[in-house]
PDB file of C-alpha atoms in Angstrom:
ATOM      1  CA  MET A   1     133.452 103.161  63.580  1.00  0.00           C
ATOM      2  CA  PRO A   2     136.097 103.047  60.851  1.00  0.00           C
ATOM      3  CA  GLU A   3     139.740 102.810  61.858  1.00  0.00           C
ATOM      4  CA  TYR A   4     142.509 104.748  60.116  1.00  0.00           C
ATOM      5  CA  ILE A   5     146.192 103.877  60.168  1.00  0.00           C
ATOM      6  CA  PHE A   6     148.788 106.634  59.712  1.00  0.00           C
ATOM      7  CA  PRO A   7     152.239 105.131  58.972  1.00  0.00           C
ATOM      8  CA  LEU A   8     155.137 106.932  60.647  1.00  0.00           C
ATOM      9  CA  ARG A   9     157.562 106.203  57.809  1.00  0.00           C
ATOM     10  CA  GLN A  10     156.714 108.332  54.796  1.00  0.00           C
ATOM     11  CA  GLY A  11     159.229 107.018  52.256  1.00  0.00           C
ATOM     12  CA  VAL A  12     162.800 108.292  52.428  1.00  0.00           C
ATOM     13  CA  GLY A  13     163.920 109.691  55.757  1.00  0.00           C
ATOM     14  CA  ALA A  14     163.535 108.837  59.388  1.00  0.00           C
ATOM     15  CA  PRO A  15     160.189 107.695  60.782  1.00  0.00           C
ATOM     16  CA  SER A  16     158.163 110.510  62.331  1.00  0.00           C
ATOM     17  CA  VAL A  17     157.853 110.662  66.125  1.00  0.00           C
ATOM     18  CA  PRO A  18     154.297 110.404  67.498  1.00  0.00           C
ATOM     19  CA  CYS A  19     153.142 113.402  69.566  1.00  0.00           C
ATOM     20  CA  VAL A  20     149.781 111.900  70.613  1.00  0.00           C
ATOM     21  CA  LYS A  21     148.960 109.236  73.166  1.00  0.00           C
ATOM     22  CA  GLU A  22     146.599 106.278  73.214  1.00  0.00           C
ATOM     23  CA  GLY A  23     143.106 107.344  74.294  1.00  0.00           C
ATOM     24  CA  GLU A  24     143.633 110.975  73.240  1.00  0.00           C
ATOM     25  CA  THR A  25     140.900 112.714  71.257  1.00  0.00           C
ATOM     26  CA  VAL A  26     142.187 114.297  68.038  1.00  0.00           C
ATOM     27  CA  ARG A  27     140.666 116.692  65.532  1.00  0.00           C
ATOM     28  CA  ARG A  28     140.943 116.665  61.753  1.00  0.00           C
ATOM     29  CA  GLY A  29     144.118 118.501  60.716  1.00  0.00           C
ATOM     30  CA  GLN A  30     145.849 118.021  64.079  1.00  0.00           C
ATOM     31  CA  ARG A  31     149.527 117.089  63.982  1.00  0.00           C
ATOM     32  CA  ILE A  32     149.948 113.542  65.283  1.00  0.00           C
ATOM     33  CA  ALA A  33     153.680 113.038  64.577  1.00  0.00           C
ATOM     34  CA  ASP A  34     156.762 115.271  64.387  1.00  0.00           C
ATOM     35  CA  ILE A  35     159.989 115.208  62.392  1.00  0.00           C
ATOM     36  CA  PRO A  36     162.809 113.686  64.475  1.00  0.00           C
ATOM     37  CA  GLU A  37     165.316 116.326  65.600  1.00  0.00           C
ATOM     38  CA  GLY A  38     168.033 116.863  62.995  1.00  0.00           C
ATOM     39  CA  LYS A  39     166.597 114.265  60.589  1.00  0.00           C
ATOM     40  CA  LEU A  40     164.912 114.218  57.196  1.00  0.00           C
ATOM     41  CA  GLY A  41     161.222 113.398  57.547  1.00  0.00           C
ATOM     42  CA  SER A  42     157.734 114.872  57.585  1.00  0.00           C
ATOM     43  CA  PHE A  43     155.095 116.047  60.023  1.00  0.00           C
ATOM     44  CA  ILE A  44     151.973 113.884  59.928  1.00  0.00           C
ATOM     45  CA  HIS A  45     148.444 115.191  60.467  1.00  0.00           C
ATOM     46  CA  THR A  46     145.224 113.251  60.921  1.00  0.00           C
ATOM     47  CA  SER A  47     142.591 113.540  58.220  1.00  0.00           C
ATOM     48  CA  VAL A  48     139.810 112.488  60.626  1.00  0.00           C
ATOM     49  CA  SER A  49     138.569 113.464  64.067  1.00  0.00           C
ATOM     50  CA  GLY A  50     138.413 110.632  66.578  1.00  0.00           C
ATOM     51  CA  THR A  51     140.221 108.722  69.297  1.00  0.00           C
ATOM     52  CA  VAL A  52     143.794 107.411  69.179  1.00  0.00           C
ATOM     53  CA  LEU A  53     143.544 103.624  69.536  1.00  0.00           C
ATOM     54  CA  ALA A  54     147.251 102.796  69.459  1.00  0.00           C
ATOM     55  CA  VAL A  55     150.665 104.374  68.997  1.00  0.00           C
ATOM     56  CA  THR A  56     153.503 102.074  67.869  1.00  0.00           C
ATOM     57  CA  ASP A  57     156.922 102.527  66.282  1.00  0.00           C
ATOM     58  CA  GLU A  58     155.267 101.943  62.893  1.00  0.00           C
ATOM     59  CA  ALA A  59     151.960 103.826  63.003  1.00  0.00           C
ATOM     60  CA  VAL A  60     149.264 105.782  64.796  1.00  0.00           C
ATOM     61  CA  ARG A  61     145.810 104.141  64.678  1.00  0.00           C
ATOM     62  CA  ILE A  62     142.742 106.350  65.033  1.00  0.00           C
ATOM     63  CA  GLU A  63     139.099 105.354  65.355  1.00  0.00           C
ATOM     64  CA  ALA A  64     137.009 107.938  63.534  1.00  0.00           C
ATOM     65  CA  ALA A  65     134.286 109.754  65.470  1.00  0.00           C
ATOM     66  CA  ALA A  66     130.728 108.986  64.367  1.00  0.00           C
ATOM     67  CA  GLU A  67     130.280 112.552  63.194  1.00  0.00           C
ATOM     68  CA  GLN A  68     132.937 114.231  61.046  1.00  0.00           C
ATOM     69  CA  THR A  69     132.759 117.987  60.544  1.00  0.00           C
ATOM     70  CA  LYS A  70     134.438 119.957  57.778  1.00  0.00           C
ATOM     71  CA  ALA A  71     136.249 122.031  60.417  1.00  0.00           C
ATOM     72  CA  TYR A  72     139.966 121.345  60.894  1.00  0.00           C
ATOM     73  CA  VAL A  73     142.845 122.524  63.051  1.00  0.00           C
ATOM     74  CA  PRO A  74     144.490 125.347  61.054  1.00  0.00           C
ATOM     75  CA  LEU A  75     148.233 125.900  60.717  1.00  0.00           C
ATOM     76  CA  GLU A  76     149.499 128.805  62.798  1.00  0.00           C
ATOM     77  CA  ASN A  77     152.711 129.915  61.105  1.00  0.00           C
ATOM     78  CA  ALA A  78     153.108 133.413  59.714  1.00  0.00           C
ATOM     79  CA  ASP A  79     155.525 133.053  56.825  1.00  0.00           C
ATOM     80  CA  PRO A  80     154.853 130.852  53.770  1.00  0.00           C
ATOM     81  CA  LEU A  81     157.963 128.626  54.089  1.00  0.00           C
ATOM     82  CA  SER A  82     157.180 127.814  57.722  1.00  0.00           C
ATOM     83  CA  MET A  83     153.596 126.966  56.798  1.00  0.00           C
ATOM     84  CA  ILE A  84     154.741 124.647  54.005  1.00  0.00           C
ATOM     85  CA  ARG A  85     157.143 122.872  56.375  1.00  0.00           C
ATOM     86  CA  ALA A  86     154.546 122.635  59.169  1.00  0.00           C
ATOM     87  CA  SER A  87     151.926 121.275  56.764  1.00  0.00           C
ATOM     88  CA  GLY A  88     153.875 118.076  56.163  1.00  0.00           C
ATOM     89  CA  LEU A  89     153.892 118.693  52.414  1.00  0.00           C
ATOM     90  CA  VAL A  90     156.442 116.437  50.737  1.00  0.00           C
ATOM     91  CA  GLY A  91     157.282 115.578  47.148  1.00  0.00           C
ATOM     92  CA  LEU A  92     155.921 112.618  45.264  1.00  0.00           C
ATOM     93  CA  GLY A  93     159.320 111.112  44.622  1.00  0.00           C
ATOM     94  CA  ALA A  94     161.349 110.762  41.427  1.00  0.00           C
ATOM     95  CA  GLY A  95     163.068 114.083  42.122  1.00  0.00           C
ATOM     96  CA  GLY A  96     164.700 115.316  38.920  1.00  0.00           C
ATOM     97  CA  GLU A  97     163.302 112.507  36.750  1.00  0.00           C
ATOM     98  CA  GLY A  98     161.732 114.993  34.377  1.00  0.00           C
ATOM     99  CA  LEU A  99     165.041 116.795  33.975  1.00  0.00           C
ATOM    100  CA  ARG A 100     166.984 113.949  32.349  1.00  0.00           C
ATOM    101  CA  HIS A 101     167.887 114.288  28.713  1.00  0.00           C
ATOM    102  CA  HIS A 102     167.344 111.287  26.474  1.00  0.00           C
TER     103      HIS A 102
END
C-alpha cells in the first residue's frame, strides 16, 4: 500500500504536535497533529484513511488502506472562525506582497 508522509513543520511557526500513535487506525479528515500551546502553527489532518506507521519529531507516516472511501471526519465547530482555525487552513505565504507599490 502507498505510504504518505505528513510533515509537522508547515513553514513559519512551531512544528505541530502529533496527536496519534504508531499502529493507530486513522480516517480521512482526522486531525493527526495539533498546534503547540501558545505558539503559531497549524492543525494537520490526514488526507487518507489507513494505519499510522511512525510518529517522529519531523513527520507522521501513514500507510493508506487498500480501500479509500469519499467519507471523511467532519469538523465539529459551530461558528465560522472556529471552523476555519480547526480546519488547519493557512495562507500560501508572501503576506502583503500584492500590496506593495512600485
